[in-house]
Structure formats: C-alpha cells, structure tokens
Short mmCIF file of C-alpha atoms in Angstrom, two decimals:
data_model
loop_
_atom_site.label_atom_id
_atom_site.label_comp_id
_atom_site.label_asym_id
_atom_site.label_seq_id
_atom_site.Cartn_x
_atom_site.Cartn_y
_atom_site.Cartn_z
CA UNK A 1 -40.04 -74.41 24.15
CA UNK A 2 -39.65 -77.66 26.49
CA UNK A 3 -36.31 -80.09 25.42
CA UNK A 4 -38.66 -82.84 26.63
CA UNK A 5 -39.36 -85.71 24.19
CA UNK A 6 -41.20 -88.81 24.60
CA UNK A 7 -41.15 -92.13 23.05
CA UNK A 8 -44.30 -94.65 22.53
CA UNK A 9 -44.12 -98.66 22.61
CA UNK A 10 -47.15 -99.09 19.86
CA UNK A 11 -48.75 -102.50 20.89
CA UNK A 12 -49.55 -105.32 18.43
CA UNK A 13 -53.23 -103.55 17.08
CA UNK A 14 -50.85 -100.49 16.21
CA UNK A 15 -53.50 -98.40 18.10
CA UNK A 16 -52.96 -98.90 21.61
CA UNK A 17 -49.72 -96.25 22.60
CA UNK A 18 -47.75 -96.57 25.92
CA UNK A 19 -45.52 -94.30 26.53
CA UNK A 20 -41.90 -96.01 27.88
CA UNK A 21 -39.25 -93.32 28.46
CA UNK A 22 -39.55 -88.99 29.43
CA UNK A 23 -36.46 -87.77 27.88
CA UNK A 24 -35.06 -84.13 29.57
CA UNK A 25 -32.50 -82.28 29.33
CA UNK A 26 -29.58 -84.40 30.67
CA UNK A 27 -31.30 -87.63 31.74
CA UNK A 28 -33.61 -90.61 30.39
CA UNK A 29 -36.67 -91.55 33.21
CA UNK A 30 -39.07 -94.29 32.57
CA UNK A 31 -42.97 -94.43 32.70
CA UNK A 32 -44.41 -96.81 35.12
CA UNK A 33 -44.90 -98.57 31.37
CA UNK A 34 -41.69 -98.68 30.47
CA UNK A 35 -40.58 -100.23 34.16
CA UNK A 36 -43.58 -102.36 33.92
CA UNK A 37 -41.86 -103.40 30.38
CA UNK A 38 -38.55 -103.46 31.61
CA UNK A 39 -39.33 -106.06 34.62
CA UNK A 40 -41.49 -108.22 31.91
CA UNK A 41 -37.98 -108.32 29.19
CA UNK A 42 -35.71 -109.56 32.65
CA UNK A 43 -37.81 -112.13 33.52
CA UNK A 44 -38.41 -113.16 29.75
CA UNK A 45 -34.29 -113.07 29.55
CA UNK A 46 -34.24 -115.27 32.76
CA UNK A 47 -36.73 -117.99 31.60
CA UNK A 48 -34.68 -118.31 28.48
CA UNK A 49 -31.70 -118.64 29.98
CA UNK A 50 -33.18 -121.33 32.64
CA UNK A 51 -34.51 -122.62 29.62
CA UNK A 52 -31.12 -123.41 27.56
CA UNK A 53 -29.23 -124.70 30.71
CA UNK A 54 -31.84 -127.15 31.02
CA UNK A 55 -32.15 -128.36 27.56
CA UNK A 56 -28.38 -128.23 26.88
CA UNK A 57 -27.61 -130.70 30.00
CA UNK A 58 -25.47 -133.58 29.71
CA UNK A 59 -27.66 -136.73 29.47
CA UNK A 60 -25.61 -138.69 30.95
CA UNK A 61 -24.41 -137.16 34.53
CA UNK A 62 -26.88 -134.87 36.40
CA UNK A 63 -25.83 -131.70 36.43
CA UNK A 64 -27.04 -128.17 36.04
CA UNK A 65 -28.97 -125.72 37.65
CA UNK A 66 -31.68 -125.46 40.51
CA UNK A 67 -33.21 -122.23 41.37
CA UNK A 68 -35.14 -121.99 45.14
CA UNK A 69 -36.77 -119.02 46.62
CA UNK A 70 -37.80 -118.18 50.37
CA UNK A 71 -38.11 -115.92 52.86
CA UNK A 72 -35.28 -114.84 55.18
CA UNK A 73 -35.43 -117.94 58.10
CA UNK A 74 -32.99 -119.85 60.03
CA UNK A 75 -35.18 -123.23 59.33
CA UNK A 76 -33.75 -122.89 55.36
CA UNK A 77 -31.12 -124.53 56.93
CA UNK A 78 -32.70 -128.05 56.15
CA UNK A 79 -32.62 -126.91 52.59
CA UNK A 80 -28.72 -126.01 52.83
CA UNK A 81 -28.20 -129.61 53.89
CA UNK A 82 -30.23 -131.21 51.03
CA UNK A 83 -28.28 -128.69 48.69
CA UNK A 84 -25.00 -130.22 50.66
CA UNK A 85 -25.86 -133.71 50.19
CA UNK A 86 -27.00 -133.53 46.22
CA UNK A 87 -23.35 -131.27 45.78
CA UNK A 88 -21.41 -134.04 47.62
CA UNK A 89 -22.77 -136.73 45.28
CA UNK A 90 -23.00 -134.23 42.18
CA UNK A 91 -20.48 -131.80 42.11
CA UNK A 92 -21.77 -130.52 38.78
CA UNK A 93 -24.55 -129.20 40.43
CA UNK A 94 -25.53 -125.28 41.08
CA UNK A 95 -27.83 -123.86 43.47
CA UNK A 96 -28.84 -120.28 42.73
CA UNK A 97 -31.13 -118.80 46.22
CA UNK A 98 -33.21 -115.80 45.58
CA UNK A 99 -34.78 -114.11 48.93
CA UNK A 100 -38.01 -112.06 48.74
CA UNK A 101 -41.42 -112.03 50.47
CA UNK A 102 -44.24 -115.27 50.01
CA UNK A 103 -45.97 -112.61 46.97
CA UNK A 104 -42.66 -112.38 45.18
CA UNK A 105 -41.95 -116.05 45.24
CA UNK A 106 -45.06 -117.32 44.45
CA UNK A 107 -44.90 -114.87 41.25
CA UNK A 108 -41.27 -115.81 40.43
CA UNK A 109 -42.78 -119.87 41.04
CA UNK A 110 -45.68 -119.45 38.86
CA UNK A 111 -43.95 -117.95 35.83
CA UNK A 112 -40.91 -120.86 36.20
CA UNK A 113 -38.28 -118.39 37.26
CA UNK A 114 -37.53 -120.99 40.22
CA UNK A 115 -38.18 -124.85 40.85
CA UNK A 116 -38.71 -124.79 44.30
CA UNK A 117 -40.58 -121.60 46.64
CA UNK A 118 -40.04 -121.67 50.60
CA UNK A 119 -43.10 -119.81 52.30
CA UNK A 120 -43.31 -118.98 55.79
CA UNK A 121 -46.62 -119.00 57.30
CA UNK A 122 -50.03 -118.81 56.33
CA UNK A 123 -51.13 -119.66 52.54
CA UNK A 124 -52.98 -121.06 50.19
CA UNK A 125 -50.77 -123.47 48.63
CA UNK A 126 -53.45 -125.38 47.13
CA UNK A 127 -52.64 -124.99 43.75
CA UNK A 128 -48.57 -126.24 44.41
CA UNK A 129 -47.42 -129.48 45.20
CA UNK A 130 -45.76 -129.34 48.41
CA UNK A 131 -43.91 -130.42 51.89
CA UNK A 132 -43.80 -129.32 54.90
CA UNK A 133 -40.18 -128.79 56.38
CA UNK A 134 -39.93 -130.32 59.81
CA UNK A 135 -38.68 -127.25 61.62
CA UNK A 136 -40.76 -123.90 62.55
CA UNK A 137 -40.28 -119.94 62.93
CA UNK A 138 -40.59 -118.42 66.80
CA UNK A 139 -41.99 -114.23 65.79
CA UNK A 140 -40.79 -111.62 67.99
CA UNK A 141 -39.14 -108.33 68.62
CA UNK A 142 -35.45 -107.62 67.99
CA UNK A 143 -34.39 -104.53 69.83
CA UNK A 144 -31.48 -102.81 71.47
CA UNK A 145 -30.11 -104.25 75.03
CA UNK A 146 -30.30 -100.99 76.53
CA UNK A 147 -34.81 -100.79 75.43
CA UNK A 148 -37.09 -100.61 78.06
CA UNK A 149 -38.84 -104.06 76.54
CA UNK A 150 -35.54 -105.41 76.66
CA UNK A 151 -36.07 -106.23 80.51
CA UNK A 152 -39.23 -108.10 79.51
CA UNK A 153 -38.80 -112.40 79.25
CA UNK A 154 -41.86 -111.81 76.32
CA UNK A 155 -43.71 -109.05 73.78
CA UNK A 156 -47.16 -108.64 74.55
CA UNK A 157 -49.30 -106.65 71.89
CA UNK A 158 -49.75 -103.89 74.05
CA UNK A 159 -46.00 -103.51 74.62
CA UNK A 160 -45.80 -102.11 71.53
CA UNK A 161 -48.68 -100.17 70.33
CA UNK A 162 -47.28 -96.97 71.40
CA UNK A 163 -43.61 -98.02 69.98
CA UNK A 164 -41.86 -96.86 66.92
CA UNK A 165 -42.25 -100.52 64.73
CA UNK A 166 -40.17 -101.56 61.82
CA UNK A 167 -41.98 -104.57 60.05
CA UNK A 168 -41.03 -106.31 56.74
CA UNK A 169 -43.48 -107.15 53.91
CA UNK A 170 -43.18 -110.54 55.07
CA UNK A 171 -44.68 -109.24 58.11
CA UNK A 172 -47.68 -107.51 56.86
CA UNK A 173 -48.37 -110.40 54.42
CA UNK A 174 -50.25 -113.55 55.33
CA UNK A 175 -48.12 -114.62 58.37
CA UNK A 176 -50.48 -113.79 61.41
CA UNK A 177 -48.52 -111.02 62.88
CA UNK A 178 -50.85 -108.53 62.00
CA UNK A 179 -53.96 -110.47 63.54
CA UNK A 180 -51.55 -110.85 66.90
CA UNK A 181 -51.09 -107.36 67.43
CA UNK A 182 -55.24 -106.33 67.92
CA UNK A 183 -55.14 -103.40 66.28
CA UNK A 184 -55.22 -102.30 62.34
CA UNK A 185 -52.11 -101.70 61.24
CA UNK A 186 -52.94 -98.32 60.04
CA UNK A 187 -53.02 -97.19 63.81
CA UNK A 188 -49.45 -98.54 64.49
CA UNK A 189 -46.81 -96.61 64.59
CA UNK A 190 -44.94 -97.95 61.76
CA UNK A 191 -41.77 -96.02 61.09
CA UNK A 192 -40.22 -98.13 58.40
CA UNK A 193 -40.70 -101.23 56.15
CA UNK A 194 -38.20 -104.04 54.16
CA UNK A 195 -37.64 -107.14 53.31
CA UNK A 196 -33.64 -108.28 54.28
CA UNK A 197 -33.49 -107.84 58.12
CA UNK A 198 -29.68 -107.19 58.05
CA UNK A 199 -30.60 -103.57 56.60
CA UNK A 200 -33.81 -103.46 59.18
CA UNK A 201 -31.20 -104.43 61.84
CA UNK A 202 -28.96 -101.54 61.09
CA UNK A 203 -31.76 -99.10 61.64
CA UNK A 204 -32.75 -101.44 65.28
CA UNK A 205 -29.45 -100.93 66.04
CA UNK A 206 -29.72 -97.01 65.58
CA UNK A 207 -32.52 -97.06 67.44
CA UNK A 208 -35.07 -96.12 65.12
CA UNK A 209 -37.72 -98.66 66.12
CA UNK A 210 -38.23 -102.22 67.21
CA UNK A 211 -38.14 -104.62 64.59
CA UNK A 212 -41.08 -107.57 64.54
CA UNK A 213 -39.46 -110.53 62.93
CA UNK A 214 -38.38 -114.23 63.10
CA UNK A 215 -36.02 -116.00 65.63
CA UNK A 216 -32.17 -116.70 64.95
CA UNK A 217 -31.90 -114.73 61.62
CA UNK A 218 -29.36 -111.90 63.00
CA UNK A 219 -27.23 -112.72 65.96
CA UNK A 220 -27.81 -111.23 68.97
CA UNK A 221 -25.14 -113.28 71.61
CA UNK A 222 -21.80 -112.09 72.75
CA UNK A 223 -21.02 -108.41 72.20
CA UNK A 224 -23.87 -107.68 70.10
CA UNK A 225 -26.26 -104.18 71.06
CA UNK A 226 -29.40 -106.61 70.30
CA UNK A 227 -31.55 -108.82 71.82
CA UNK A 228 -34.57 -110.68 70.96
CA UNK A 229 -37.62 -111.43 72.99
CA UNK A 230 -40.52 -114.24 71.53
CA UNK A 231 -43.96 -112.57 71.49
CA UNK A 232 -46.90 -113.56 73.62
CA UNK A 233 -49.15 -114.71 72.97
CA UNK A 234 -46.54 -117.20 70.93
CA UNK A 235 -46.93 -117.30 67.63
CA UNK A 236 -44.84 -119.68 65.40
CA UNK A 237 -44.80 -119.91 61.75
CA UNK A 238 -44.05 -123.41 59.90
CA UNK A 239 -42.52 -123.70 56.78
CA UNK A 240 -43.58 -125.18 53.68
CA UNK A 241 -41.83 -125.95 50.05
CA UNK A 242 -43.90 -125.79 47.00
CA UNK A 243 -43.83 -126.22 43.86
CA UNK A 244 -45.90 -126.23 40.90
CA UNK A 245 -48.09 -129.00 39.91
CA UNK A 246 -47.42 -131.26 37.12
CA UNK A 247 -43.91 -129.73 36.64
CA UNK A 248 -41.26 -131.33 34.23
CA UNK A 249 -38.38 -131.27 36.80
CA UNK A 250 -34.92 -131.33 35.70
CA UNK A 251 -32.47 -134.36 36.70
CA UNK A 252 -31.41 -132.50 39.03
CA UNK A 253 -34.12 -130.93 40.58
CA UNK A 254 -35.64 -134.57 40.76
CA UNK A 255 -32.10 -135.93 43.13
CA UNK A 256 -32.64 -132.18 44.97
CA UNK A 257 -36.57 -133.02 45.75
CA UNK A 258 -35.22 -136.82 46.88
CA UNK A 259 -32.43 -135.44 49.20
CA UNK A 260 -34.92 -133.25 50.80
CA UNK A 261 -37.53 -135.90 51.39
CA UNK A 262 -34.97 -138.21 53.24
CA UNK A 263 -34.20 -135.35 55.23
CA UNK A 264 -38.01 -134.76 56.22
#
C-alpha cells in the first residue's frame, strides 16, 4: 500500500478540486497548483505590505518606499543618480531594485508590485505612461581573451552560428537579437539560458559558450579572462521607464519621477 497522500484546495463553488501538495514518505512536493498558489499568496503578501507603508506615511515629510524594476544595464545608472538626488534631499527615503526580464516586470508593474519598470528594447508600452532615458545599450558577445572571435574588432551573425551560445531571457524576448542573428533560434546552438549575467559570466569564463549580451555590465579591463566585442551589424537597445497609467503615486514616488525628469 503507497504512504502517498494528497491534499485538495476546494475552490469557492466547492466543486472545482486542485490538488496543492504530494505527500511521500519523508518529503512534502507541490503540484504545479500549489506553486501556482504559492507565487499568487507572495505577491498578495507583497501588495499588502506596499500597501500599509504607503498608507501609514508621515503626512508631513516625504518618506517611504519606492519599488523600480529593470533589466540588468549599465544605463540604470541615470536612475541611481535620481535615487541619489531624492536620498540627499530625503533621507527618509528607500529604494528597493528588483532585476528580472521586460515579461517579469511588466507583470510585477501591472499587478502594483513596483512604481516604476525599466525595459530594454523593443515593446509595446502603449498602455504605460512613460520616458525615455537619454542613454542606450551597445549588444554583443562577451567571451574569453584567449577565443578565436576574440581577435575579431566586431560579431557578425555568422561568427557564431556554429558556436556554443549562452543567451538570457532578456535575449530571446523582444529585444531584436534574435532577428540579428538570421536564423531561428531553434537551429542555434544554444547551450545555456539566464537572466543575471554574473552567473552567465562564470560559465563564459569556463568556457562553456559565448555569451550574447549588453555592453559594460561585467568588467572585462585589467586582469580580467574576458573581453567583449559589439555585434555587426550594430544593434543598440534604448531604454525606457514606464509606468502605469492613471497611477496614485506616493509622495515620494512623485519627488523620484521629478528628479528623474530634470535629469532627462
């Protein structure tokens, strides 16, 4: 007789069953319900929580909490120095920075989880408010000093059809890398995927593949084993900063969304 139990979430009709956790011998697993479930209660914690801070802040200094999301990209830097010039005037101030691919942030934007998303590239931002940031993203190929390509000033497409490729989700999204290369992705030789290119970087630097990504993220000067070589044809990425329409802004997101317009 199997020591395997399962347990049911019974939804609102009382009808409807999904099961939420297989329960063995010596551990708990969930269902793709019960992660489903699991990710829904976090974020539900997290709005709350946003939620309170918000409601619960002083009237009468600004203070509190603003939440951004973007992509990995040196040009974030512009955000960094609106951050640095609301802190400097308003100490009270918190910045909380939450890194993940343009799909991710737009979900984490649309349900209010963050004030402000950063995307990189091509989208449809028509149904944000936005700006664009006055600096761009060069694409390329970071690799080891000692790769063939390495002796190359640029990356043609061609350079790397036959190559072992690490790309990040970023990368196979909407940003126009995968229209550069001429060829499906499917028929690449894709050997690895991710979404923080410190981690991808580790794996460049074993020399498991070349990694196709942005300019100036990882440094490759002085001692370091990498390089990095701009593709060609170029292809830059600008940078935009949305966020919803119609949204009831905190203080402080208001003096945050001011700093960064002076900036621009």
């Amino acid at each position: 007789m199997s020591n395997t139990y399962n347990l049911y979430l019974v939804i609102i009709d009382g009808h409807n069953k999904q099961k939420l956790f297989i329960r063995g011998n010596r551990k708990v697993s969930l269902t793709p319900a019960g992660m489903l479930l699991r990710k829904r209660a976090e974020e539900i914690l997290e709005l709350h929580d946003k939620t309170f801070n918000e409601l619960n802040a002083p009237k009468t200094e600004i203070c509190g909490d603003i939440y951004i999301g973007g992509g990995e990209s040196y040009a974030m830097q512009i955000i960094a120095k609106a951050a640095r010039a609301v802190r400097d005037e308003h100490p009270a101030v918190r910045f909380h920075i939450f890194s993940g691919d343009s799909a991710t942030i737009a979900e984490r934007l649309d349900k209010g989880l963050i004030d402000f998303g950063v995307f990189i590239g091509v989208r449809d931002l028509s149904r944000y408010d936005s700006l664009r940031l006055p600096l761009s993203d060069t694409w390329g190929v970071l690799m080891r000093k000692d790769s063939p390509l390495s002796q190359k000033e640029k990356i043609s497409p061609e350079d790397l059809w036959d190559k072992q490729l690490l790309l990040s989700r970023q990368t196979l999204g909407k940003s126009g890398v995968t229209e550069w290369f001429n060829k499906p992705v499917e028929e690449l030789n894709v050997v690895g995927t991710g979404n923080l290119l410190y981690n991808t970087s580790l794996l460049v630097k074993e020399g498991l593949g070349y990694a196709v990504t942005l300019d100036k993220i990882i440094n490759t000067t002085g001692d370091s084993d990498l390089c990095f070589r701009p593709l060609y044809p170029d292809l830059i990425s600008h940078l935009e900063i949305a966020w919803k329409k119609h949204e009831a802004f905190s203080r402080c997101a208001e003096v945050f969304l001011e700093k960064l317009r002076n900036l621009i």
